[in-house]
Short mmCIF file of C-alpha atoms in Angstrom, two decimals:
data_model
loop_
_atom_site.label_atom_id
_atom_site.label_comp_id
_atom_site.label_asym_id
_atom_site.label_seq_id
_atom_site.Cartn_x
_atom_site.Cartn_y
_atom_site.Cartn_z
CA UNK A 1 -37.38 -55.88 -97.03
CA UNK A 2 -33.91 -56.48 -96.78
CA UNK A 3 -31.67 -53.92 -97.44
CA UNK A 4 -30.52 -55.69 -100.98
CA UNK A 5 -34.47 -55.12 -101.79
CA UNK A 6 -34.83 -51.28 -101.07
CA UNK A 7 -34.83 -48.68 -103.52
CA UNK A 8 -31.40 -46.46 -104.43
CA UNK A 9 -32.48 -43.51 -103.28
CA UNK A 10 -31.70 -40.81 -106.11
CA UNK A 11 -30.24 -38.40 -103.75
CA UNK A 12 -28.33 -38.63 -100.83
CA UNK A 13 -26.72 -36.06 -99.68
CA UNK A 14 -29.89 -34.45 -97.06
CA UNK A 15 -29.99 -31.46 -95.41
CA UNK A 16 -32.01 -31.27 -92.21
CA UNK A 17 -33.17 -28.06 -91.45
CA UNK A 18 -34.55 -27.95 -87.54
CA UNK A 19 -32.52 -30.49 -86.31
CA UNK A 20 -33.12 -29.98 -82.80
CA UNK A 21 -36.32 -30.63 -82.26
CA UNK A 22 -38.53 -33.67 -80.85
CA UNK A 23 -39.01 -34.70 -84.39
CA UNK A 24 -35.69 -34.66 -85.63
CA UNK A 25 -34.58 -36.76 -82.96
CA UNK A 26 -36.49 -39.45 -84.45
CA UNK A 27 -35.19 -39.18 -87.95
CA UNK A 28 -31.71 -38.88 -86.51
CA UNK A 29 -32.31 -42.38 -85.08
CA UNK A 30 -33.67 -43.32 -88.11
CA UNK A 31 -30.50 -41.89 -90.48
CA UNK A 32 -28.36 -43.64 -87.93
CA UNK A 33 -30.30 -46.96 -88.29
CA UNK A 34 -29.33 -46.76 -92.31
CA UNK A 35 -25.45 -46.33 -91.71
CA UNK A 36 -23.86 -44.32 -94.62
CA UNK A 37 -26.92 -44.79 -97.19
CA UNK A 38 -27.50 -41.12 -96.67
CA UNK A 39 -24.88 -38.65 -95.70
CA UNK A 40 -26.78 -36.11 -93.06
CA UNK A 41 -25.99 -32.51 -92.53
CA UNK A 42 -27.91 -31.22 -89.69
CA UNK A 43 -28.68 -27.20 -89.42
CA UNK A 44 -29.24 -26.08 -85.50
CA UNK A 45 -28.78 -22.59 -83.47
CA UNK A 46 -25.24 -22.43 -82.29
CA UNK A 47 -26.07 -23.80 -78.48
CA UNK A 48 -28.45 -26.49 -80.20
CA UNK A 49 -25.40 -27.36 -82.91
CA UNK A 50 -23.08 -27.84 -80.19
CA UNK A 51 -25.08 -30.53 -78.11
CA UNK A 52 -25.89 -32.32 -81.37
CA UNK A 53 -21.95 -32.27 -82.54
CA UNK A 54 -21.28 -34.09 -78.83
CA UNK A 55 -24.34 -36.51 -79.28
CA UNK A 56 -23.02 -37.49 -83.09
CA UNK A 57 -18.91 -37.45 -82.42
CA UNK A 58 -17.51 -40.51 -84.35
CA UNK A 59 -20.55 -41.05 -86.50
CA UNK A 60 -19.37 -40.20 -89.83
CA UNK A 61 -22.25 -40.13 -91.88
CA UNK A 62 -23.62 -37.26 -89.74
CA UNK A 63 -22.46 -33.32 -90.00
CA UNK A 64 -23.98 -30.28 -88.33
CA UNK A 65 -23.71 -26.74 -88.96
CA UNK A 66 -25.05 -23.40 -86.63
CA UNK A 67 -26.96 -20.91 -88.55
CA UNK A 68 -29.06 -18.30 -88.18
CA UNK A 69 -32.13 -19.28 -89.93
CA UNK A 70 -32.27 -15.30 -90.52
CA UNK A 71 -29.36 -14.81 -92.28
CA UNK A 72 -29.70 -16.03 -95.66
CA UNK A 73 -26.40 -15.99 -96.79
CA UNK A 74 -25.47 -18.40 -93.91
CA UNK A 75 -28.32 -20.34 -94.87
CA UNK A 76 -27.18 -20.85 -98.78
CA UNK A 77 -23.77 -21.23 -97.64
CA UNK A 78 -25.26 -24.41 -95.33
CA UNK A 79 -27.01 -25.50 -97.98
CA UNK A 80 -24.68 -25.62 -100.93
CA UNK A 81 -23.43 -28.63 -102.11
CA UNK A 82 -26.36 -30.46 -100.77
CA UNK A 83 -29.25 -32.03 -102.57
CA UNK A 84 -32.09 -32.53 -100.56
CA UNK A 85 -33.42 -29.86 -97.82
CA UNK A 86 -35.62 -31.91 -95.45
CA UNK A 87 -37.62 -29.41 -93.23
CA UNK A 88 -38.55 -30.49 -89.98
CA UNK A 89 -38.95 -26.98 -88.40
CA UNK A 90 -42.28 -27.41 -85.52
CA UNK A 91 -44.97 -24.70 -85.49
CA UNK A 92 -42.65 -22.02 -83.67
CA UNK A 93 -39.74 -22.45 -86.62
CA UNK A 94 -42.38 -22.16 -89.63
CA UNK A 95 -41.81 -18.71 -90.07
CA UNK A 96 -38.47 -19.54 -91.35
CA UNK A 97 -39.80 -21.42 -94.06
CA UNK A 98 -39.69 -18.70 -96.85
CA UNK A 99 -35.95 -17.70 -95.80
CA UNK A 100 -34.87 -21.54 -96.45
CA UNK A 101 -36.79 -21.78 -99.83
CA UNK A 102 -35.25 -18.78 -100.94
CA UNK A 103 -32.03 -20.09 -100.04
CA UNK A 104 -32.22 -23.16 -101.51
CA UNK A 105 -32.72 -21.72 -104.67
CA UNK A 106 -29.98 -19.82 -104.42
CA UNK A 107 -28.05 -23.10 -103.57
CA UNK A 108 -29.19 -24.46 -106.11
CA UNK A 109 -30.48 -27.77 -104.36
CA UNK A 110 -31.83 -30.32 -106.22
CA UNK A 111 -35.37 -31.58 -104.10
CA UNK A 112 -37.50 -29.74 -101.42
CA UNK A 113 -38.91 -31.73 -98.27
CA UNK A 114 -40.95 -28.96 -96.59
CA UNK A 115 -41.95 -29.66 -92.74
CA UNK A 116 -45.76 -30.54 -93.39
CA UNK A 117 -46.20 -34.18 -91.47
CA UNK A 118 -49.66 -33.82 -90.56
CA UNK A 119 -53.23 -33.26 -92.70
CA UNK A 120 -53.76 -32.55 -95.97
CA UNK A 121 -54.67 -28.72 -95.84
CA UNK A 122 -55.45 -28.50 -99.45
CA UNK A 123 -58.50 -29.82 -98.55
CA UNK A 124 -61.07 -27.03 -99.01
CA UNK A 125 -62.68 -27.77 -95.73
CA UNK A 126 -59.64 -26.66 -94.08
CA UNK A 127 -58.06 -23.67 -95.82
CA UNK A 128 -59.63 -21.29 -93.12
CA UNK A 129 -58.21 -22.60 -89.78
CA UNK A 130 -55.22 -20.68 -88.73
CA UNK A 131 -53.40 -23.22 -87.08
CA UNK A 132 -52.59 -23.99 -90.78
CA UNK A 133 -51.41 -20.70 -92.00
CA UNK A 134 -47.78 -20.76 -91.93
CA UNK A 135 -47.91 -24.14 -93.64
CA UNK A 136 -50.40 -22.91 -96.67
CA UNK A 137 -47.88 -20.24 -97.17
CA UNK A 138 -45.32 -22.09 -97.35
CA UNK A 139 -47.08 -24.30 -99.74
CA UNK A 140 -47.97 -20.97 -102.05
CA UNK A 141 -44.23 -19.54 -102.33
CA UNK A 142 -43.25 -23.26 -103.54
CA UNK A 143 -46.06 -23.70 -105.86
CA UNK A 144 -45.89 -20.13 -107.18
CA UNK A 145 -42.13 -18.99 -106.97
CA UNK A 146 -40.22 -21.96 -106.88
CA UNK A 147 -38.56 -23.91 -109.79
CA UNK A 148 -37.15 -26.57 -107.17
CA UNK A 149 -39.16 -30.08 -107.17
CA UNK A 150 -40.74 -30.64 -103.83
CA UNK A 151 -42.65 -33.63 -101.78
CA UNK A 152 -45.21 -33.05 -99.09
CA UNK A 153 -45.41 -35.89 -96.75
CA UNK A 154 -48.87 -36.14 -94.72
CA UNK A 155 -49.25 -37.79 -92.11
CA UNK A 156 -52.45 -37.44 -89.87
CA UNK A 157 -51.97 -36.60 -86.74
CA UNK A 158 -48.81 -37.70 -84.28
CA UNK A 159 -50.16 -40.69 -82.57
CA UNK A 160 -47.34 -40.24 -79.91
CA UNK A 161 -48.73 -37.47 -78.78
CA UNK A 162 -52.45 -37.75 -79.28
CA UNK A 163 -53.30 -38.62 -75.74
CA UNK A 164 -52.63 -34.80 -74.80
CA UNK A 165 -54.04 -31.73 -74.01
CA UNK A 166 -54.10 -30.55 -77.20
CA UNK A 167 -56.54 -32.65 -78.09
CA UNK A 168 -58.48 -32.62 -75.08
CA UNK A 169 -56.99 -35.67 -73.04
CA UNK A 170 -56.52 -35.14 -68.98
CA UNK A 171 -54.97 -38.03 -67.92
CA UNK A 172 -54.95 -36.62 -64.45
CA UNK A 173 -59.01 -36.52 -64.35
CA UNK A 174 -58.40 -39.70 -66.65
CA UNK A 175 -61.42 -37.90 -68.98
CA UNK A 176 -61.45 -36.68 -72.75
CA UNK A 177 -63.67 -34.79 -74.97
CA UNK A 178 -64.62 -36.34 -77.73
CA UNK A 179 -64.73 -34.71 -81.31
CA UNK A 180 -68.49 -35.05 -82.54
CA UNK A 181 -69.69 -38.36 -82.04
CA UNK A 182 -65.85 -39.85 -82.20
CA UNK A 183 -67.17 -42.47 -84.85
CA UNK A 184 -64.95 -40.35 -87.71
CA UNK A 185 -61.60 -41.94 -88.94
CA UNK A 186 -58.42 -40.30 -89.05
CA UNK A 187 -55.08 -41.03 -90.30
CA UNK A 188 -52.16 -41.33 -87.54
CA UNK A 189 -48.52 -41.98 -87.67
CA UNK A 190 -46.55 -41.91 -84.68
CA UNK A 191 -43.17 -39.89 -84.64
CA UNK A 192 -40.68 -42.87 -85.23
CA UNK A 193 -43.24 -44.31 -88.40
CA UNK A 194 -43.30 -40.78 -89.82
CA UNK A 195 -39.11 -40.81 -90.06
CA UNK A 196 -39.13 -44.14 -91.30
CA UNK A 197 -41.51 -43.77 -94.02
CA UNK A 198 -39.97 -40.44 -94.81
CA UNK A 199 -36.84 -42.21 -95.80
CA UNK A 200 -38.61 -44.66 -97.38
CA UNK A 201 -40.01 -41.79 -99.33
CA UNK A 202 -36.48 -40.26 -100.14
CA UNK A 203 -35.54 -43.74 -101.76
CA UNK A 204 -38.65 -43.11 -104.26
CA UNK A 205 -38.43 -39.22 -104.11
CA UNK A 206 -38.63 -39.77 -108.40
CA UNK A 207 -42.42 -40.87 -108.03
CA UNK A 208 -43.31 -37.63 -105.98
CA UNK A 209 -42.13 -34.69 -108.00
CA UNK A 210 -44.17 -31.80 -106.89
CA UNK A 211 -46.77 -34.44 -105.23
CA UNK A 212 -48.00 -35.75 -101.87
CA UNK A 213 -46.69 -38.88 -100.33
CA UNK A 214 -49.59 -40.19 -97.88
CA UNK A 215 -48.98 -42.16 -95.47
CA UNK A 216 -50.53 -43.17 -91.93
CA UNK A 217 -49.84 -46.01 -89.36
CA UNK A 218 -53.80 -46.57 -88.64
CA UNK A 219 -56.70 -45.12 -89.65
CA UNK A 220 -59.24 -45.14 -86.21
CA UNK A 221 -61.73 -43.20 -84.81
CA UNK A 222 -61.78 -41.29 -81.72
CA UNK A 223 -63.57 -44.14 -79.99
CA UNK A 224 -61.54 -46.67 -81.00
CA UNK A 225 -58.98 -45.07 -79.02
CA UNK A 226 -61.42 -45.00 -76.15
CA UNK A 227 -61.92 -48.54 -76.21
CA UNK A 228 -57.53 -48.96 -76.27
CA UNK A 229 -57.45 -46.39 -73.37
CA UNK A 230 -59.94 -48.21 -71.55
CA UNK A 231 -58.55 -51.61 -72.14
CA UNK A 232 -55.01 -50.85 -71.44
CA UNK A 233 -55.89 -48.57 -68.55
CA UNK A 234 -58.47 -51.22 -66.78
CA UNK A 235 -60.80 -47.94 -66.49
CA UNK A 236 -63.79 -46.27 -67.67
CA UNK A 237 -62.93 -42.41 -69.08
CA UNK A 238 -65.03 -39.88 -67.94
CA UNK A 239 -66.30 -38.53 -71.56
CA UNK A 240 -67.78 -35.26 -72.64
CA UNK A 241 -68.85 -35.37 -76.44
CA UNK A 242 -68.62 -32.10 -77.94
CA UNK A 243 -70.51 -31.73 -81.32
CA UNK A 244 -69.33 -30.21 -84.43
CA UNK A 245 -71.62 -27.38 -83.96
CA UNK A 246 -70.10 -26.46 -80.81
CA UNK A 247 -67.33 -26.68 -81.81
CA UNK A 248 -67.88 -23.98 -84.85
CA UNK A 249 -69.47 -22.07 -82.16
CA UNK A 250 -66.33 -22.01 -80.00
CA UNK A 251 -63.75 -21.17 -83.09
CA UNK A 252 -66.22 -18.58 -84.43
CA UNK A 253 -66.66 -17.23 -80.88
CA UNK A 254 -62.47 -16.65 -80.34
CA UNK A 255 -62.80 -15.56 -84.08
CA UNK A 256 -64.53 -12.92 -83.13
CA UNK A 257 -63.09 -11.81 -80.30
CA UNK A 258 -59.52 -11.52 -82.46
CA UNK A 259 -58.48 -14.15 -80.22
CA UNK A 260 -56.11 -16.93 -81.15
CA UNK A 261 -54.98 -18.68 -78.59
CA UNK A 262 -54.23 -22.34 -77.13
CA UNK A 263 -57.95 -23.03 -76.74
CA UNK A 264 -58.58 -22.16 -80.62
CA UNK A 265 -55.96 -24.64 -81.42
CA UNK A 266 -57.58 -27.25 -79.50
CA UNK A 267 -61.12 -26.43 -80.88
CA UNK A 268 -59.17 -26.40 -84.51
CA UNK A 269 -58.30 -29.75 -84.13
CA UNK A 270 -61.27 -31.15 -82.54
CA UNK A 271 -62.96 -30.09 -85.75
CA UNK A 272 -60.59 -32.11 -88.58
CA UNK A 273 -61.31 -34.90 -86.08
CA UNK A 274 -64.74 -34.70 -85.54
CA UNK A 275 -65.15 -34.07 -89.48
CA UNK A 276 -62.53 -37.05 -90.21
CA UNK A 277 -60.58 -34.51 -92.41
CA UNK A 278 -57.54 -35.79 -90.51
CA UNK A 279 -57.35 -38.48 -92.61
CA UNK A 280 -54.94 -38.20 -95.76
CA UNK A 281 -56.52 -40.77 -98.09
CA UNK A 282 -59.95 -38.55 -98.71
CA UNK A 283 -60.37 -37.60 -102.39
CA UNK A 284 -59.85 -41.18 -103.57
CA UNK A 285 -56.16 -41.14 -102.89
CA UNK A 286 -54.40 -44.44 -101.49
CA UNK A 287 -51.92 -44.42 -99.06
CA UNK A 288 -48.66 -44.43 -100.33
CA UNK A 289 -47.01 -45.96 -97.08
CA UNK A 290 -48.73 -49.37 -97.97
CA UNK A 291 -46.14 -49.57 -100.72
CA UNK A 292 -42.94 -48.88 -98.70
CA UNK A 293 -42.51 -52.14 -97.19
CA UNK A 294 -39.24 -52.20 -95.45
CA UNK A 295 -41.35 -50.27 -92.86
CA UNK A 296 -42.96 -52.06 -89.89
CA UNK A 297 -45.67 -49.40 -88.15
CA UNK A 298 -45.32 -49.49 -84.48
CA UNK A 299 -47.49 -51.69 -82.89
CA UNK A 300 -50.84 -49.46 -81.93
CA UNK A 301 -50.89 -51.02 -78.07
CA UNK A 302 -47.06 -49.98 -77.98
CA UNK A 303 -48.04 -46.26 -78.54
CA UNK A 304 -51.00 -46.29 -76.16
CA UNK A 305 -49.00 -47.48 -73.40
CA UNK A 306 -46.77 -45.59 -74.03
CA UNK A 307 -48.69 -42.25 -73.57
CA UNK A 308 -50.59 -43.63 -70.62
CA UNK A 309 -46.81 -44.24 -68.77
CA UNK A 310 -45.74 -40.78 -69.38
#
């Protein structure tokens, strides 16, 4: 789709919360590519803000403001005059989202996009998984204590970091612990596509008032990932299949011990993949991304090749 055929965004003053993480770098690149279509204010801690200012010097569409996310007055000042709050806070920063929402209300912003970018944990099958606790709290605040319109961006798993120990891949031993039988389809989207699709959603925000945008670059099974990894690497993987019952047993053991650690996070994510609940078009929903014609998804082969090189 040419730029002339893109919808005109209802709001173009965007303030990005959590501007120094890996996902934010892809968003900054996406905003650079569209020039002055959006005026972007980036919030970051003092040290990170200085780095961003150096990186973005001379680019008129960007403004960088250092903030303390625990200081509500600072946040209100930073958000005042902005139209859309776009949160890119990573897992460790999600505890600050309630502060951002309260500040956004006082600053009278027009719209909030919280940091979701994952599976649809409104699915009852996911409600008890601790990995989603902070995001569930954010949703509760947005839906019960807030009068600003909001939009959730649902992406499935991040394709570019899927071949990773957190998902039980080990490239050093060329091995993978396969969730379930490996045949459940799930949604996957690379970070760069998440950014591009989110900008497409910004152009259509009025269609997603207090609703979800469901995007996916690929809908794949773990076995399809295995086939592509083996094809590109030219080597057979060492595979261990872990049943749903085994995964649930591991989760229960950690819960009984009161031990929420990296292994439990891995098991909870494995459960979503084994049961196919990382798919964002469940429940009769359709993917919105198929209508965002200005976005061309990154080729799957490119994502796998890059992961194997890293």
